[in-house]
mmCIF file of C-alpha atoms in Angstrom:
data_model
loop_
_atom_site.group_PDB
_atom_site.id
_atom_site.type_symbol
_atom_site.label_atom_id
_atom_site.label_comp_id
_atom_site.label_asym_id
_atom_site.label_seq_id
_atom_site.Cartn_x
_atom_site.Cartn_y
_atom_site.Cartn_z
ATOM 1 C CA MET A 1 -23.980 -46.236 54.667
ATOM 2 C CA HIS A 2 -27.568 -45.095 55.174
ATOM 3 C CA PHE A 3 -29.066 -43.028 57.939
ATOM 4 C CA TRP A 4 -32.657 -43.490 58.920
ATOM 5 C CA PHE A 5 -34.655 -40.779 60.609
ATOM 6 C CA PHE A 6 -37.809 -41.435 62.544
ATOM 7 C CA PRO A 7 -40.137 -38.399 62.585
ATOM 8 C CA ALA A 8 -41.254 -38.806 66.187
ATOM 9 C CA ALA A 9 -37.698 -39.197 67.503
ATOM 10 C CA ARG A 10 -36.484 -36.340 65.327
ATOM 11 C CA LYS A 11 -39.188 -34.056 66.685
ATOM 12 C CA THR A 12 -38.287 -34.984 70.268
ATOM 13 C CA LEU A 13 -34.595 -34.284 69.624
ATOM 14 C CA PHE A 14 -35.410 -30.983 67.923
ATOM 15 C CA THR A 15 -37.559 -29.932 70.891
ATOM 16 C CA PHE A 16 -34.745 -30.854 73.281
ATOM 17 C CA LEU A 17 -32.225 -28.813 71.310
ATOM 18 C CA LEU A 18 -34.491 -25.774 71.272
ATOM 19 C CA SER A 19 -35.096 -26.056 75.008
ATOM 20 C CA SER A 20 -31.338 -25.979 75.651
ATOM 21 C CA ILE A 21 -30.676 -22.837 73.577
ATOM 22 C CA ILE A 22 -29.963 -19.647 75.513
ATOM 23 C CA ILE A 23 -30.080 -16.255 73.807
ATOM 24 C CA LEU A 24 -27.954 -13.388 75.166
ATOM 25 C CA ILE A 25 -29.273 -9.865 74.653
ATOM 26 C CA GLY A 26 -27.416 -6.650 75.452
ATOM 27 C CA ALA A 27 -29.392 -3.743 76.913
ATOM 28 C CA PRO A 28 -26.877 -0.872 77.186
ATOM 29 C CA LYS A 29 -29.257 1.597 78.855
ATOM 30 C CA ALA A 30 -30.868 -0.788 81.325
ATOM 31 C CA ASN A 31 -30.989 -0.075 85.040
ATOM 32 C CA THR A 32 -29.858 -2.864 87.357
ATOM 33 C CA SER A 33 -29.500 -3.422 91.095
ATOM 34 C CA GLN A 34 -25.995 -1.901 91.165
ATOM 35 C CA LEU A 35 -25.848 0.703 93.916
ATOM 36 C CA ASP A 36 -26.105 4.326 92.709
ATOM 37 C CA ILE A 37 -25.615 3.359 89.045
ATOM 38 C CA ILE A 38 -27.935 4.994 86.497
ATOM 39 C CA GLU A 39 -28.479 3.191 83.181
ATOM 40 C CA GLY A 40 -25.328 1.159 83.590
ATOM 41 C CA GLY A 41 -26.539 -1.423 81.088
ATOM 42 C CA ALA A 42 -27.092 -5.151 81.359
ATOM 43 C CA VAL A 43 -27.017 -8.457 79.526
ATOM 44 C CA TYR A 44 -30.094 -10.689 79.648
ATOM 45 C CA GLN A 45 -30.226 -14.421 79.063
ATOM 46 C CA CYS A 46 -33.440 -15.701 77.563
ATOM 47 C CA SER A 47 -34.642 -19.230 76.952
ATOM 48 C CA TRP A 48 -35.602 -20.036 73.381
ATOM 49 C CA SER A 49 -38.506 -22.237 74.435
ATOM 50 C CA GLN A 50 -39.901 -20.181 77.330
ATOM 51 C CA ASN A 51 -41.053 -16.607 77.613
ATOM 52 C CA ASN A 52 -38.701 -15.551 80.403
ATOM 53 C CA CYS A 53 -35.436 -13.621 80.698
ATOM 54 C CA SER A 54 -33.070 -12.835 83.554
ATOM 55 C CA VAL A 55 -30.139 -10.499 84.073
ATOM 56 C CA VAL A 56 -26.694 -12.106 83.906
ATOM 57 C CA SER A 57 -24.633 -11.049 86.932
ATOM 58 C CA PHE A 58 -21.471 -10.017 85.114
ATOM 59 C CA ASP A 59 -20.918 -7.179 87.589
ATOM 60 C CA GLN A 60 -23.006 -6.555 90.698
ATOM 61 C CA GLN A 61 -20.842 -3.854 92.267
ATOM 62 C CA GLY A 62 -21.332 -0.100 92.293
ATOM 63 C CA ASP A 63 -18.534 2.370 91.610
ATOM 64 C CA ARG A 64 -15.308 1.740 93.480
ATOM 65 C CA TYR A 65 -13.704 4.284 95.812
ATOM 66 C CA PHE A 66 -10.012 4.554 96.722
ATOM 67 C CA TYR A 67 -8.168 6.822 99.120
ATOM 68 C CA ILE A 68 -6.227 9.442 97.141
ATOM 69 C CA ASN A 69 -4.259 11.950 99.213
ATOM 70 C CA ASP A 70 -6.161 10.690 102.277
ATOM 71 C CA VAL A 71 -9.521 11.437 100.643
ATOM 72 C CA ASN A 72 -12.008 8.664 99.848
ATOM 73 C CA THR A 73 -12.444 9.310 96.122
ATOM 74 C CA GLN A 74 -14.690 7.830 93.467
ATOM 75 C CA VAL A 75 -12.372 6.256 90.898
ATOM 76 C CA GLU A 76 -14.768 4.735 88.393
ATOM 77 C CA PHE A 77 -18.030 5.774 86.782
ATOM 78 C CA LYS A 78 -20.401 3.067 85.599
ATOM 79 C CA SER A 79 -23.492 5.188 85.023
ATOM 80 C CA HIS A 80 -24.277 5.476 81.297
ATOM 81 C CA GLN A 81 -21.375 3.154 80.485
ATOM 82 C CA TRP A 82 -23.351 1.178 77.851
ATOM 83 C CA PHE A 83 -22.612 -2.245 79.303
ATOM 84 C CA GLY A 84 -24.015 -4.799 76.874
ATOM 85 C CA ALA A 85 -23.401 -2.645 73.808
ATOM 86 C CA VAL A 86 -21.176 -5.501 72.622
ATOM 87 C CA VAL A 87 -21.846 -9.169 73.490
ATOM 88 C CA ARG A 88 -19.951 -12.088 71.957
ATOM 89 C CA SER A 89 -19.872 -15.831 72.641
ATOM 90 C CA HIS A 90 -17.592 -18.752 71.844
ATOM 91 C CA GLY A 91 -18.571 -22.097 73.284
ATOM 92 C CA ASN A 92 -18.777 -21.602 77.055
ATOM 93 C CA SER A 93 -16.955 -18.256 76.870
ATOM 94 C CA ILE A 94 -19.044 -15.079 76.947
ATOM 95 C CA LEU A 95 -17.699 -11.524 76.600
ATOM 96 C CA ALA A 96 -19.708 -8.358 77.284
ATOM 97 C CA CYS A 97 -18.345 -4.817 77.090
ATOM 98 C CA ALA A 98 -19.084 -1.285 78.300
ATOM 99 C CA PRO A 99 -17.270 1.062 75.874
ATOM 100 C CA ARG A 100 -18.311 4.230 77.743
ATOM 101 C CA TYR A 101 -16.990 3.186 81.141
ATOM 102 C CA TYR A 102 -14.921 5.959 82.798
ATOM 103 C CA TRP A 103 -12.240 5.825 85.468
ATOM 104 C CA ARG A 104 -10.382 8.495 87.407
ATOM 105 C CA THR A 105 -6.655 8.194 86.786
ATOM 106 C CA GLU A 106 -4.205 7.955 89.674
ATOM 107 C CA HIS A 107 -2.807 11.432 89.027
ATOM 108 C CA ASP A 108 -3.385 14.327 91.406
ATOM 109 C CA THR A 109 -5.471 16.111 88.785
ATOM 110 C CA PRO A 110 -8.804 14.240 88.600
ATOM 111 C CA PHE A 111 -8.783 13.016 85.019
ATOM 112 C CA SER A 112 -11.813 11.005 83.941
ATOM 113 C CA ASP A 113 -10.841 8.735 81.058
ATOM 114 C CA VAL A 114 -13.368 6.805 78.960
ATOM 115 C CA THR A 115 -11.243 3.678 78.684
ATOM 116 C CA GLY A 116 -14.051 1.160 78.417
ATOM 117 C CA THR A 117 -14.126 -2.213 80.129
ATOM 118 C CA CYS A 118 -15.315 -5.774 79.492
ATOM 119 C CA TYR A 119 -16.296 -8.800 81.547
ATOM 120 C CA LEU A 120 -15.513 -12.377 80.564
ATOM 121 C CA SER A 121 -16.953 -15.722 81.633
ATOM 122 C CA VAL A 122 -15.266 -18.936 80.508
ATOM 123 C CA ASP A 123 -17.478 -21.414 82.359
ATOM 124 C CA GLY A 124 -20.954 -20.803 80.990
ATOM 125 C CA LEU A 125 -21.841 -17.736 83.090
ATOM 126 C CA LYS A 126 -20.865 -19.166 86.471
ATOM 127 C CA THR A 127 -17.904 -16.876 87.273
ATOM 128 C CA PHE A 128 -16.720 -13.589 85.769
ATOM 129 C CA VAL A 129 -13.478 -11.643 85.409
ATOM 130 C CA GLU A 130 -12.955 -8.056 84.302
ATOM 131 C CA TYR A 131 -10.811 -7.287 81.264
ATOM 132 C CA ALA A 132 -9.955 -3.587 80.939
ATOM 133 C CA PRO A 133 -6.739 -3.396 78.881
ATOM 134 C CA CYS A 134 -7.044 0.350 78.219
ATOM 135 C CA ARG A 135 -7.216 1.203 81.935
ATOM 136 C CA THR A 136 -3.518 1.949 82.186
ATOM 137 C CA GLU A 137 -1.158 4.712 83.292
ATOM 138 C CA ARG A 138 -1.201 6.098 79.736
ATOM 139 C CA HIS A 139 -4.005 8.566 80.458
ATOM 140 C CA GLY A 140 -5.613 11.272 78.358
ATOM 141 C CA PRO A 141 -6.140 11.498 74.596
ATOM 142 C CA ALA A 142 -2.438 11.049 73.860
ATOM 143 C CA GLY A 143 -2.514 7.597 75.440
ATOM 144 C CA GLN A 144 -5.337 5.148 76.034
ATOM 145 C CA GLY A 145 -7.528 7.508 78.010
ATOM 146 C CA TYR A 146 -10.193 7.776 75.330
ATOM 147 C CA CYS A 147 -9.723 4.231 74.059
ATOM 148 C CA GLN A 148 -13.297 2.983 74.563
ATOM 149 C CA GLY A 149 -11.953 -0.565 74.660
ATOM 150 C CA GLY A 150 -14.725 -2.970 73.753
ATOM 151 C CA PHE A 151 -16.375 -0.612 71.284
ATOM 152 C CA SER A 152 -15.973 -3.675 69.077
ATOM 153 C CA ALA A 153 -14.971 -7.207 70.056
ATOM 154 C CA ASP A 154 -14.865 -10.765 68.805
ATOM 155 C CA PHE A 155 -13.547 -14.271 69.450
ATOM 156 C CA THR A 156 -11.335 -16.087 66.981
ATOM 157 C CA LYS A 157 -12.220 -19.681 66.079
ATOM 158 C CA ASP A 158 -9.821 -20.953 68.744
ATOM 159 C CA GLY A 159 -11.364 -18.650 71.367
ATOM 160 C CA ARG A 160 -8.871 -15.805 71.481
ATOM 161 C CA VAL A 161 -10.353 -12.400 72.464
ATOM 162 C CA VAL A 162 -9.788 -9.312 70.331
ATOM 163 C CA LEU A 163 -11.002 -5.824 71.318
ATOM 164 C CA GLY A 164 -11.207 -2.650 69.287
ATOM 165 C CA GLY A 165 -10.492 0.698 70.942
ATOM 166 C CA PRO A 166 -11.046 3.444 68.320
ATOM 167 C CA GLY A 167 -10.134 6.314 70.677
ATOM 168 C CA SER A 168 -6.541 5.459 71.620
ATOM 169 C CA PHE A 169 -3.614 7.733 70.678
ATOM 170 C CA TYR A 170 -5.549 10.798 69.534
ATOM 171 C CA TRP A 171 -8.177 8.527 67.965
ATOM 172 C CA GLN A 172 -5.722 6.593 65.842
ATOM 173 C CA GLY A 173 -7.377 3.602 67.472
ATOM 174 C CA GLN A 174 -5.973 0.196 68.297
ATOM 175 C CA LEU A 175 -6.599 -3.540 68.537
ATOM 176 C CA ILE A 176 -5.810 -5.517 71.683
ATOM 177 C CA SER A 177 -5.836 -9.304 71.910
ATOM 178 C CA ALA A 178 -5.217 -12.018 74.502
ATOM 179 C CA THR A 179 -6.269 -15.595 75.112
ATOM 180 C CA THR A 180 -9.028 -16.289 77.620
ATOM 181 C CA GLU A 181 -6.527 -18.257 79.705
ATOM 182 C CA GLU A 182 -4.200 -15.246 79.883
ATOM 183 C CA ILE A 183 -7.059 -12.933 80.875
ATOM 184 C CA VAL A 184 -8.333 -15.234 83.622
ATOM 185 C CA LYS A 185 -4.836 -15.863 84.992
ATOM 186 C CA ALA A 186 -4.066 -12.123 85.219
ATOM 187 C CA TYR A 187 -7.305 -11.168 86.970
ATOM 188 C CA TYR A 188 -7.107 -10.120 90.601
ATOM 189 C CA PRO A 189 -10.208 -8.296 91.867
ATOM 190 C CA SER A 190 -8.357 -6.046 94.327
ATOM 191 C CA TYR A 191 -6.034 -4.685 91.626
ATOM 192 C CA PHE A 192 -7.208 -1.793 89.495
ATOM 193 C CA LEU A 193 -4.396 -1.873 86.919
ATOM 194 C CA LEU A 194 -3.672 -5.344 85.588
ATOM 195 C CA SER A 195 -1.032 -6.511 83.145
ATOM 196 C CA VAL A 196 -2.005 -9.497 81.006
ATOM 197 C CA ALA A 197 1.042 -11.582 80.109
ATOM 198 C CA GLY A 198 1.014 -12.564 76.445
ATOM 199 C CA GLN A 199 -1.330 -9.750 75.388
ATOM 200 C CA ILE A 200 -0.581 -8.185 72.012
ATOM 201 C CA GLN A 201 -1.726 -4.772 70.810
ATOM 202 C CA THR A 202 -1.138 -2.247 68.066
ATOM 203 C CA GLN A 203 1.084 0.679 68.998
ATOM 204 C CA GLN A 204 0.934 4.414 68.434
ATOM 205 C CA VAL A 205 2.243 5.597 65.063
ATOM 206 C CA GLN A 206 2.951 8.971 63.471
ATOM 207 C CA GLY A 207 0.471 11.828 63.791
ATOM 208 C CA SER A 208 -0.775 11.546 60.226
ATOM 209 C CA TYR A 209 -2.835 8.563 61.411
ATOM 210 C CA ASP A 210 -4.677 10.566 64.096
ATOM 211 C CA ASP A 211 -8.488 10.498 63.917
ATOM 212 C CA SER A 212 -8.587 7.251 61.916
ATOM 213 C CA TYR A 213 -10.683 5.172 64.387
ATOM 214 C CA LEU A 214 -8.915 1.851 63.859
ATOM 215 C CA GLY A 215 -10.838 -0.733 65.869
ATOM 216 C CA TYR A 216 -14.272 0.721 65.125
ATOM 217 C CA SER A 217 -15.251 -2.809 64.059
ATOM 218 C CA VAL A 218 -13.352 -6.086 64.245
ATOM 219 C CA THR A 219 -13.591 -9.739 63.272
ATOM 220 C CA SER A 220 -11.164 -12.499 62.317
ATOM 221 C CA GLY A 221 -10.288 -14.880 59.498
ATOM 222 C CA GLU A 222 -7.337 -16.644 57.886
ATOM 223 C CA PHE A 223 -5.890 -14.579 55.041
ATOM 224 C CA SER A 224 -2.085 -14.816 55.090
ATOM 225 C CA GLY A 225 -1.793 -18.548 54.450
ATOM 226 C CA ASP A 226 0.118 -19.336 57.640
ATOM 227 C CA GLY A 227 -2.717 -21.318 59.218
ATOM 228 C CA GLU A 228 -3.246 -18.747 61.978
ATOM 229 C CA GLU A 229 -6.266 -16.485 62.102
ATOM 230 C CA ASP A 230 -5.732 -12.826 61.303
ATOM 231 C CA PHE A 231 -7.711 -9.814 62.458
ATOM 232 C CA ILE A 232 -9.829 -7.597 60.222
ATOM 233 C CA THR A 233 -10.708 -4.132 61.478
ATOM 234 C CA GLY A 234 -12.639 -1.196 60.115
ATOM 235 C CA VAL A 235 -10.841 2.157 59.963
ATOM 236 C CA PRO A 236 -13.725 4.424 58.891
ATOM 237 C CA LYS A 237 -11.871 7.746 58.955
ATOM 238 C CA GLY A 238 -8.523 6.519 57.656
ATOM 239 C CA LEU A 239 -6.875 7.398 54.347
ATOM 240 C CA MET A 240 -8.073 11.026 54.271
ATOM 241 C CA LEU A 241 -11.649 9.978 55.143
ATOM 242 C CA TYR A 242 -11.935 7.441 52.322
ATOM 243 C CA GLY A 243 -11.935 4.800 55.033
ATOM 244 C CA LEU A 244 -10.372 1.382 54.797
ATOM 245 C CA VAL A 245 -10.459 -2.176 56.054
ATOM 246 C CA SER A 246 -7.165 -3.321 57.517
ATOM 247 C CA ILE A 247 -6.040 -6.955 57.840
ATOM 248 C CA LEU A 248 -3.521 -7.485 60.651
ATOM 249 C CA SER A 249 -1.467 -10.572 61.410
ATOM 250 C CA GLY A 250 -2.841 -12.708 64.230
ATOM 251 C CA LYS A 251 0.714 -13.322 65.472
ATOM 252 C CA ASP A 252 1.926 -9.772 66.044
ATOM 253 C CA LEU A 253 -0.751 -7.402 64.667
ATOM 254 C CA LYS A 254 1.524 -6.256 61.847
ATOM 255 C CA SER A 255 -0.224 -4.976 58.726
ATOM 256 C CA VAL A 256 -0.965 -7.637 56.105
ATOM 257 C CA LEU A 257 -3.229 -5.766 53.684
ATOM 258 C CA ASN A 258 -5.330 -2.606 53.486
ATOM 259 C CA LEU A 259 -8.483 -2.458 51.384
ATOM 260 C CA THR A 260 -10.230 0.751 50.397
ATOM 261 C CA GLY A 261 -12.615 2.194 47.855
ATOM 262 C CA ASP A 262 -12.950 5.489 45.987
ATOM 263 C CA GLN A 263 -15.505 7.329 48.131
#
């Protein structure tokens, strides 16, 4: 079988393809129209063929306030949150994260925990849902209070989301993963704490793993031979500061292999 290419038609097709390409650019210190938010960060979409860019409306709201002990209290802090520090795409799904997002825990003492948060679109930037798996009742450094979820993030080939949170559990760090369908189904804008059914995550281990920063970087690939993608994460301060790369099973996040060097 032979394929014939006509230069004029090929050029027209190539021009059409370029005109349909959209580039997403994170600007983590950008100011937006969000009320009373300073350098909250933004994501811009830019056309490949035209010299114009526009802000993607992942989140147009200012900080939320709740009544705590009958006092209208600021419960989240989006200024300087670095939204757009991480941007990933998979088909029509787009994920953008703010690893320095803070929230005030529900406790009487006004904790401010840098849990991080992300926003997900699964329909080509038409609608958006928040995904903040570290914003839980496990506050403070002993829990997920310093998680910085979304410090790293990626999609697997089948579109599953994986987030790295290097600050969880006294900076042991953790990985958290869920399908886009699970994230969208669990989202309810009036709820501050959301449980995503089907989500998997690494758990806290013994204190000798403190200050390891698991989740500092993350990607995926198939390494165990079971046909299911696994997760690869950087642990830059693990193994007595030698650092290592850890491969975790895509099924249950159990350790498959650790790789390290001699420095």
